[in-house]
Short mmCIF file of C-alpha atoms in Angstrom, two decimals:
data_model
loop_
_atom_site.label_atom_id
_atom_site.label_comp_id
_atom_site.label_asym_id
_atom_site.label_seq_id
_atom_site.Cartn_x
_atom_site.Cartn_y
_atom_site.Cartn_z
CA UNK L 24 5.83 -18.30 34.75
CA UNK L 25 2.59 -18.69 32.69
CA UNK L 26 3.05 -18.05 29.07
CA UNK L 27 -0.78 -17.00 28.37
CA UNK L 28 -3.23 -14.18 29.80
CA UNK L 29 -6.59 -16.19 29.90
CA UNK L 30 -9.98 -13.71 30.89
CA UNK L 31 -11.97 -14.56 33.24
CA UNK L 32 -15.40 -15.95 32.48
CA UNK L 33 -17.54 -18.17 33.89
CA UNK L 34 -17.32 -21.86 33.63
CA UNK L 35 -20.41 -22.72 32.09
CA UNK L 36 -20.09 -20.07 29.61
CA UNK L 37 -16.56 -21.19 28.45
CA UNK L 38 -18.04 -24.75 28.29
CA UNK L 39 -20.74 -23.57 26.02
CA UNK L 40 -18.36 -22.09 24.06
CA UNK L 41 -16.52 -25.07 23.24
CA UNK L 42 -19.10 -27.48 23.02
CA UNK L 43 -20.05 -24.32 20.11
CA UNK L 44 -16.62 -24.44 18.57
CA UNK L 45 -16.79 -29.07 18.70
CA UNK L 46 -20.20 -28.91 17.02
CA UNK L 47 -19.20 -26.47 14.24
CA UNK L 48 -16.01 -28.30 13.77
CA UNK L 49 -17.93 -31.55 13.48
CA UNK L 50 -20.70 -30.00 10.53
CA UNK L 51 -18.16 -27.93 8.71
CA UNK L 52 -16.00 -31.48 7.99
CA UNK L 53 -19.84 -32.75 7.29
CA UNK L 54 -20.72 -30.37 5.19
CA UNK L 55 -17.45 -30.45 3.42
CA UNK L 56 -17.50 -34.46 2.74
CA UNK L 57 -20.50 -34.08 0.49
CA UNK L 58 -18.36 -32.81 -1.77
CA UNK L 59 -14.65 -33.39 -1.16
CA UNK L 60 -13.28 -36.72 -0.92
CA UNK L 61 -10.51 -37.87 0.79
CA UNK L 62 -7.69 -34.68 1.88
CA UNK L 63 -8.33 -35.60 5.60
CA UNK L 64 -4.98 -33.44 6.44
CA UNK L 65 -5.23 -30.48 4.34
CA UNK L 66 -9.14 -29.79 5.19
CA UNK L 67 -7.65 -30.01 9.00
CA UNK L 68 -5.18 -27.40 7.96
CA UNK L 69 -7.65 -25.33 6.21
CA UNK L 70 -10.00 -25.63 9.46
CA UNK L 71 -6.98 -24.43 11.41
CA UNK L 72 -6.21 -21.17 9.63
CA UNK L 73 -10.05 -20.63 9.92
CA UNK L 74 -10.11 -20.66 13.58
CA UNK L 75 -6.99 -19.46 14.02
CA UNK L 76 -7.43 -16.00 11.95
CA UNK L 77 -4.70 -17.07 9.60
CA UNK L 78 -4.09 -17.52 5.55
CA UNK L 79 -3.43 -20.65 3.53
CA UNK L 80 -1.33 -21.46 0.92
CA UNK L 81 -2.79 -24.54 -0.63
CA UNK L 82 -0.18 -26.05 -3.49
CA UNK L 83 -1.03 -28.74 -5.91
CA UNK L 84 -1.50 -30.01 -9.73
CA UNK L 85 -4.01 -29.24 -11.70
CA UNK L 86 -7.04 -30.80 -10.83
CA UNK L 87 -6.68 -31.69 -7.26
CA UNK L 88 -9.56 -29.67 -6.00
CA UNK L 89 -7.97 -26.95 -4.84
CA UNK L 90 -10.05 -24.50 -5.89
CA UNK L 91 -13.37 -26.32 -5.03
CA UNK L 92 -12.02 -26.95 -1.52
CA UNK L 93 -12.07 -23.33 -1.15
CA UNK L 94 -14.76 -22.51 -2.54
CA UNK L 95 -16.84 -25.61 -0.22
CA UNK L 96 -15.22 -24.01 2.35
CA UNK L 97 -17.05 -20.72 1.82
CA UNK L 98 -20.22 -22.49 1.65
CA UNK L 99 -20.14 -24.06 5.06
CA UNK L 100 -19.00 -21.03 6.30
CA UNK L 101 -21.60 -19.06 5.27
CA UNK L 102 -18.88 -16.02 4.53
CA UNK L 103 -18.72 -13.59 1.54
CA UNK L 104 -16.81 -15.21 -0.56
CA UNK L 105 -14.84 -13.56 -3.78
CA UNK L 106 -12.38 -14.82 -5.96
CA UNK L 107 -9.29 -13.50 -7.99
CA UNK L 108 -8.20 -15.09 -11.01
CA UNK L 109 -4.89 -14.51 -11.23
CA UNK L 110 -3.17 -13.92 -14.67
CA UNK L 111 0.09 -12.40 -15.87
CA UNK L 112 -1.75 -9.29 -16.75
CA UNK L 113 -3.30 -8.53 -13.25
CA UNK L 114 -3.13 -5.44 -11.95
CA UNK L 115 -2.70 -4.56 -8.37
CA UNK L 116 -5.89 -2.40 -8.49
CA UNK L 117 -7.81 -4.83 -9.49
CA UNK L 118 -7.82 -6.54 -6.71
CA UNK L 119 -7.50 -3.53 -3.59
CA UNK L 120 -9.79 -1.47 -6.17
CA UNK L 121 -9.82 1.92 -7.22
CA UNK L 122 -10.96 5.44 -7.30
CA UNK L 123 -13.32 6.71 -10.01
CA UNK L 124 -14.21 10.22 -10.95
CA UNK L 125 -18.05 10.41 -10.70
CA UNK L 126 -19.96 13.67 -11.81
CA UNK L 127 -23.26 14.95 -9.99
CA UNK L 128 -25.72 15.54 -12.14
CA UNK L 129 -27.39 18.04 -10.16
CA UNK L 130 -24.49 20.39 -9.85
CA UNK L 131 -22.24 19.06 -12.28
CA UNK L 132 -19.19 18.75 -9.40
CA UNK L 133 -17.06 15.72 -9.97
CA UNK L 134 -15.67 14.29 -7.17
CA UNK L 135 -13.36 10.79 -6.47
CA UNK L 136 -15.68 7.66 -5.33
CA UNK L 137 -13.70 4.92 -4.32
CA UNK L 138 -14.96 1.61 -5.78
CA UNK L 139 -13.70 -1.37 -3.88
CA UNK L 140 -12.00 -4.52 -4.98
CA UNK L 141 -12.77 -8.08 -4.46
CA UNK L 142 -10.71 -8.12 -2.06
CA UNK L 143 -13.30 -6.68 0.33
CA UNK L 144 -14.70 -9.91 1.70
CA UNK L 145 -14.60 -12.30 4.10
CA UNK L 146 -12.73 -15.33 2.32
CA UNK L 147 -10.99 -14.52 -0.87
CA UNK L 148 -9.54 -17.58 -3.48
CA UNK L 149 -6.10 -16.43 -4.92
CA UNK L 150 -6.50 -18.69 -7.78
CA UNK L 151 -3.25 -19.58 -9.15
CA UNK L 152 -1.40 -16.70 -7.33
CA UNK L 153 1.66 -17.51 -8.84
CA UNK L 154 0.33 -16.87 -12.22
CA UNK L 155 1.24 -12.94 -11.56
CA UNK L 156 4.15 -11.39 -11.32
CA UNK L 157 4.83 -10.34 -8.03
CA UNK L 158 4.11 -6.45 -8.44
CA UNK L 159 0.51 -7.97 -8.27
CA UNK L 160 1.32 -10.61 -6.01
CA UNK L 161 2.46 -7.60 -3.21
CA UNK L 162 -1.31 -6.12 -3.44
CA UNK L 163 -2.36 -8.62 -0.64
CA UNK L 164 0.72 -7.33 1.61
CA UNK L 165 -1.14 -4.97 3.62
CA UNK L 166 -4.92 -6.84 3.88
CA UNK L 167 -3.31 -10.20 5.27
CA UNK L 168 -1.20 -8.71 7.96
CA UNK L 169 -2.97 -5.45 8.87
CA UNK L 170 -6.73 -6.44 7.39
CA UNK L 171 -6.76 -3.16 5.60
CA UNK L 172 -6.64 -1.68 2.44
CA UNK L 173 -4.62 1.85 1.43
CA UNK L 174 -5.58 3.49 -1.97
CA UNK L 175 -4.77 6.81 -2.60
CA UNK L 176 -3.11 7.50 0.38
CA UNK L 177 -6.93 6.69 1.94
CA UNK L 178 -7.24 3.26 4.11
CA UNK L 179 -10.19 1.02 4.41
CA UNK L 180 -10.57 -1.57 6.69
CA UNK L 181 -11.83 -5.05 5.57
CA UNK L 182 -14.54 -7.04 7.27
CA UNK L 183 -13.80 -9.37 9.81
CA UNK L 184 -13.25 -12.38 9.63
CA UNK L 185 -10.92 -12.03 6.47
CA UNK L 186 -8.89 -15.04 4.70
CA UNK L 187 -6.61 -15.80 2.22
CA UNK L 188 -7.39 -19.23 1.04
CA UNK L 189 -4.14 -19.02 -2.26
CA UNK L 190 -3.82 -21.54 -4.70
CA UNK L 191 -0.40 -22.21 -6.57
CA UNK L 192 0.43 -24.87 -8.99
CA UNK L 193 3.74 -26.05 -8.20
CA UNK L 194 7.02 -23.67 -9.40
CA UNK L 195 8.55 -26.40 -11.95
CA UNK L 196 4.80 -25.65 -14.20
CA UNK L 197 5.89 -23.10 -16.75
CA UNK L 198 4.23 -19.87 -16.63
CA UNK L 199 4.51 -19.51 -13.01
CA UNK L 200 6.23 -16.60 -10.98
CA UNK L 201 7.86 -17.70 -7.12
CA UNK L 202 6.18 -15.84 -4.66
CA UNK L 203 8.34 -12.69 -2.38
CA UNK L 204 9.61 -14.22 0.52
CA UNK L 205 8.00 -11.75 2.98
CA UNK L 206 4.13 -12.32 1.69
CA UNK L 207 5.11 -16.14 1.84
CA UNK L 208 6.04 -15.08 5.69
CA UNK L 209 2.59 -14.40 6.14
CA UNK L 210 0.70 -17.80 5.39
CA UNK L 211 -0.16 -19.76 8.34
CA UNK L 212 -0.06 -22.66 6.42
CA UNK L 213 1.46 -24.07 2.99
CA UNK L 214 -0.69 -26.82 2.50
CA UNK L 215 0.32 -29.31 -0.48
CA UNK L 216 -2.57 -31.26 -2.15
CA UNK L 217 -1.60 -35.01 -3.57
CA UNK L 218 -3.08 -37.14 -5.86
CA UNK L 219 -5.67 -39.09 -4.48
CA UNK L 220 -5.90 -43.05 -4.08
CA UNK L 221 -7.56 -45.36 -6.30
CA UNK L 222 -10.88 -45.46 -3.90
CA UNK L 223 -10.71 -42.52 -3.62
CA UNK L 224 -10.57 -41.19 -7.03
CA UNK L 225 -13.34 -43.36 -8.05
CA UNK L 226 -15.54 -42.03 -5.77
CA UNK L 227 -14.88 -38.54 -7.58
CA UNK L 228 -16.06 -39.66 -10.50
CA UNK L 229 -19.22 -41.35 -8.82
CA UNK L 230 -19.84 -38.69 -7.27
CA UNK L 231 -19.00 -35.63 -10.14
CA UNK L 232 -20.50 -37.77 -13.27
CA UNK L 233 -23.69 -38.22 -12.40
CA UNK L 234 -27.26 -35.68 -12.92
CA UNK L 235 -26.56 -34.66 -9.17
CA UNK L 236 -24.45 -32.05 -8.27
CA UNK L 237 -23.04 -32.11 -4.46
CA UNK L 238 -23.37 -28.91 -2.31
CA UNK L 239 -22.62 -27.71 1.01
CA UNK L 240 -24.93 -26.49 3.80
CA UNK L 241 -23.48 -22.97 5.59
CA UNK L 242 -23.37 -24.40 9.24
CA UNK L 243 -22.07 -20.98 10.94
CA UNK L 244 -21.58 -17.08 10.33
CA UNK L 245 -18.97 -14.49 10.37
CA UNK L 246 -19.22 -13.46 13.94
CA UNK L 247 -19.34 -17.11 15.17
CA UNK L 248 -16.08 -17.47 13.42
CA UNK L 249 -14.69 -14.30 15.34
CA UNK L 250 -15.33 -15.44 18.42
CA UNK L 251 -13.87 -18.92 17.55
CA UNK L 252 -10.76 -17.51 16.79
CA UNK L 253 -10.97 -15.51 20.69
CA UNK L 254 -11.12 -19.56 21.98
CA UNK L 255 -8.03 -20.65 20.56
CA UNK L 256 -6.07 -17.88 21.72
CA UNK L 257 -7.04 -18.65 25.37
CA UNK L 258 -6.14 -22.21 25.13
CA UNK L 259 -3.26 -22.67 28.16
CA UNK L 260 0.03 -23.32 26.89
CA UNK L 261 2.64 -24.79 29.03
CA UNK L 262 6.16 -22.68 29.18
CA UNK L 263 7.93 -26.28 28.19
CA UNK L 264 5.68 -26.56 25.26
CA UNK L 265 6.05 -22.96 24.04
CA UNK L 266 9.87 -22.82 24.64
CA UNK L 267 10.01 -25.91 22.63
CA UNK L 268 7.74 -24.43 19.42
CA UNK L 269 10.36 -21.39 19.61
CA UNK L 270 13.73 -23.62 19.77
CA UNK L 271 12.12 -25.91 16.92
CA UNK L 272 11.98 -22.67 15.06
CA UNK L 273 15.21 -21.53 16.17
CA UNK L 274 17.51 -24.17 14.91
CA UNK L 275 16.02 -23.53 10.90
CA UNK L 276 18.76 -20.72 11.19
CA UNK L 277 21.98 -21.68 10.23
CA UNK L 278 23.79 -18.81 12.35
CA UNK L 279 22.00 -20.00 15.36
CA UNK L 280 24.52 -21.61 17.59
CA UNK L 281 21.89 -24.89 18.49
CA UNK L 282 21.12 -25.63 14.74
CA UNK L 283 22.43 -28.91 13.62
CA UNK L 284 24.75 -29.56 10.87
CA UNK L 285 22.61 -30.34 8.23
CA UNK L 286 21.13 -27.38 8.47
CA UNK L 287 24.51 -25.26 8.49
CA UNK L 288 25.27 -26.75 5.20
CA UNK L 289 22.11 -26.84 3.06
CA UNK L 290 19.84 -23.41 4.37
CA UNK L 291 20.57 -20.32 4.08
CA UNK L 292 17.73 -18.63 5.86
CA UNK L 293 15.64 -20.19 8.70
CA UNK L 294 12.22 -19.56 9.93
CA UNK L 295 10.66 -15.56 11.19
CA UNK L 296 9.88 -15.26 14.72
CA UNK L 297 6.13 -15.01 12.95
CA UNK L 298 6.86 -18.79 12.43
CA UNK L 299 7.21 -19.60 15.99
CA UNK L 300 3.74 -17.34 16.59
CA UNK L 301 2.10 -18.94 14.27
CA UNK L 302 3.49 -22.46 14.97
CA UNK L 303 2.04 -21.69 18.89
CA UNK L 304 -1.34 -20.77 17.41
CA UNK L 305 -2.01 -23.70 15.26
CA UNK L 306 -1.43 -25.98 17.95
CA UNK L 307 -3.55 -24.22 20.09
CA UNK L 308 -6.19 -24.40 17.75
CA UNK L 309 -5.57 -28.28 17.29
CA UNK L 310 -5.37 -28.86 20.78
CA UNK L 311 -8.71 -27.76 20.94
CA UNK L 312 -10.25 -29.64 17.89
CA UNK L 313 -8.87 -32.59 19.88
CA UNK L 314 -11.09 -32.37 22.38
CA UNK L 315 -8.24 -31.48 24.28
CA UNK L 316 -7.99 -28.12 26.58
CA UNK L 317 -4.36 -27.81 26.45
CA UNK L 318 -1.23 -27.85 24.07
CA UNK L 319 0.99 -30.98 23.56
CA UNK L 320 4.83 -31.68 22.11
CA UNK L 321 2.71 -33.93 19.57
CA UNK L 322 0.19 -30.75 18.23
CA UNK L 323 3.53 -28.56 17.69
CA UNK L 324 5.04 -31.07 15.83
CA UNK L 325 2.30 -32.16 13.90
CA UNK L 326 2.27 -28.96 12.50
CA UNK L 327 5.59 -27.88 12.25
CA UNK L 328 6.35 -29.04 8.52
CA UNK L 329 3.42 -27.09 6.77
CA UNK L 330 4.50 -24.24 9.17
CA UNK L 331 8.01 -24.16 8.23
CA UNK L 332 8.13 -25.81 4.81
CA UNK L 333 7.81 -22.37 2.99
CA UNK L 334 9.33 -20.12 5.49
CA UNK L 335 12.85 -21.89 4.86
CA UNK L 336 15.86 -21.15 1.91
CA UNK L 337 18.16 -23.48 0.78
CA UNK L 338 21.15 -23.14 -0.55
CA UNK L 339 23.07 -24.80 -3.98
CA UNK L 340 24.27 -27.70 -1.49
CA UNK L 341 20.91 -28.83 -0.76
CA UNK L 342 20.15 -28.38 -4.29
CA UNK L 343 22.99 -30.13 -5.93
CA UNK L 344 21.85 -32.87 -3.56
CA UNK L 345 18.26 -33.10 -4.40
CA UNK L 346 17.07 -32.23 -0.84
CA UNK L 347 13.68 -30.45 -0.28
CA UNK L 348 11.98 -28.29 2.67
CA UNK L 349 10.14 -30.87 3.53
CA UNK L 350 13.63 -33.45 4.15
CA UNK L 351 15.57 -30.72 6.08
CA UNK L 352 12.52 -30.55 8.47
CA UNK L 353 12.11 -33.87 8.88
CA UNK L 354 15.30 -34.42 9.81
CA UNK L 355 14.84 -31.60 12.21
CA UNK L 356 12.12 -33.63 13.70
CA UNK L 357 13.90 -36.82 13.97
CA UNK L 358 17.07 -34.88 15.30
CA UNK L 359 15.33 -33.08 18.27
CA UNK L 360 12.94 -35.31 19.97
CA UNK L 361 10.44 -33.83 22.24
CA UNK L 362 10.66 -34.10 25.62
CA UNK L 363 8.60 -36.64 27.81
CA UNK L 364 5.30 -34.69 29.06
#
């Protein structure tokens, strides 16, 4: 049983492709060093959802360089990039945009001209997206699962590639509105941001108080990045592997009869079969920036935590006992061992 359709091309072609996808993988982490320090982890998540066609959640303090991150990214990328400030006042049309009655001067007939939103480009920063409440929030519904837009009762289609790079500031900040379970379902990623080292730090401040200011070089375009994303999805998959991505996502649901105990007592809900997609996916796409042209047990659980870590509920037993996402998966991880390859 194979578990992927692959098309048929010819060898030196596909090897052109990839030695394409290595070199662009190699500036874009160049590029993005000139100005970020440090975040090895999350820029290799952020890379993923890139090539992969998906949308990040990136979640940290104020003044972890989330936003700039983004914004580097865009650079490198050479992508339209447009950013949302999100506020408790936002309104969903102003980010899908709006129609506006416009009069012709000549023959004095008004007629409705739609006016598009920022959300008509290539990689858009939801700054702070849990600074709205989510009436607002739900705007990006339809653009990060269908890549379209519907005002009116009129769609638009959005230009490909399209990304949503969201930041959030953790929930326990006041001010802050959780985000509706099903447009969490639809992040790739939910990438958390630390504090950096001591080294690490310092080197900000050598490098961000000084006369000089860092930027990045774009180093690829928007149709590049499309057919990167075509790559990764022909990457071979083994049926072993993939069965084991979907049972790892399987036994985050308590009513599942393989899930373990600790999970029976402290979640409520587990992870959407969209998980176990996108949990396939990402280690395709890793396999790959791995110089590696197939998928491991080691790429799917690399990945599995900021996979699952927002796609999981838990329950007043988990918090009662001060247990997180992040130590019901790793538990997960330590209960079901992959198998030998």
């Amino acid at each position: 049983m194979s578990t992927t359709v692959t098309p048929q091309l010819e060898p030196d072609i596909l090897k052109q492709r990839i030695e394409r996808f290595r070199q662009v993988q190699s500036q874009i982490v160049t590029q993005v060093r000139r100005v970020i320090v440090g975040q090895d982890e999350v820029l290799d998540q952020v890379m993923i959802s890139l090539f992969v066609g998906g949308h990040c959640l990136i979640t940290g303090l104020p003044g972890t360089a989330k936003t700039l991150l983004v914004r580097t990214m865009a650079q490198t990328l050479g992508l339209i990039f447009k950013r949302i400030q999100f506020t408790p006042d936002l309104m969903p049309s102003d980010i899908t945009g709006t129609d506006i009655i416009e009069e012709d001067p000549a023959n004095g007939r008004r007629t409705w001209t739609f006016v598009p939103g920022p959300i008509f480009g290539n990689i858009l920063l939801a700054d702070e997206i849990n600074r709205t409440p989510p009436k607002t929030q739900s705007a990006l519904l339809e653009a990060m699962q269908e890549l379209s837009c519907t005002v009116r009762g009129n769609m638009y289609k959005l230009p490909k590639p399209f990304f949503v790079l969201a930041t959030q500031n953790p929930i326990e900040l006041e001010g802050t509105y959780p985000l509706p379970e099903a447009q969490l379902d639809r992040f790739l990623f939910n990438t958390v941001l630390d504090y950096l080292n001591a080294e690490e730090e310092l080197k900000v401040v050598d490098l961000t108080t000084v006369t000089t200011i860092p930027q990045a070089d774009p180093v690829t375009n928007a149709d590049e990045i499309v057919d990167f994303q075509q790559l990764v999805r022909m990457v071979p998959i083994g049926e072993s592997v993939a069965r084991y991505a979907v049972d790892m996502v399987r036994v985050t649901r308590p009513r599942d009869e393989e899930a373990p105990d600790f999970v029976q007592k402290y979640v409520n809900y587990g992870g959407s079969v969209r998980a176990a997609q996108f949990l396939v996916l990402a280690a395709k796409a890793r396999a790959l920036m791995k110089n590696r042209y197939h998928v491991t047990f080691e790429d799917v659980r690399a990945l599995y935590i900021p996979v699952l870590r927002h796609r999981i509920l838990l329950n007043f037993h988990a918090e009662s006992d001060r247990l997180r996402q992040d130590d019901i998966l790793r538990r997960v991880l330590e209960w079901k061992a992959a198998p030998r390859e």
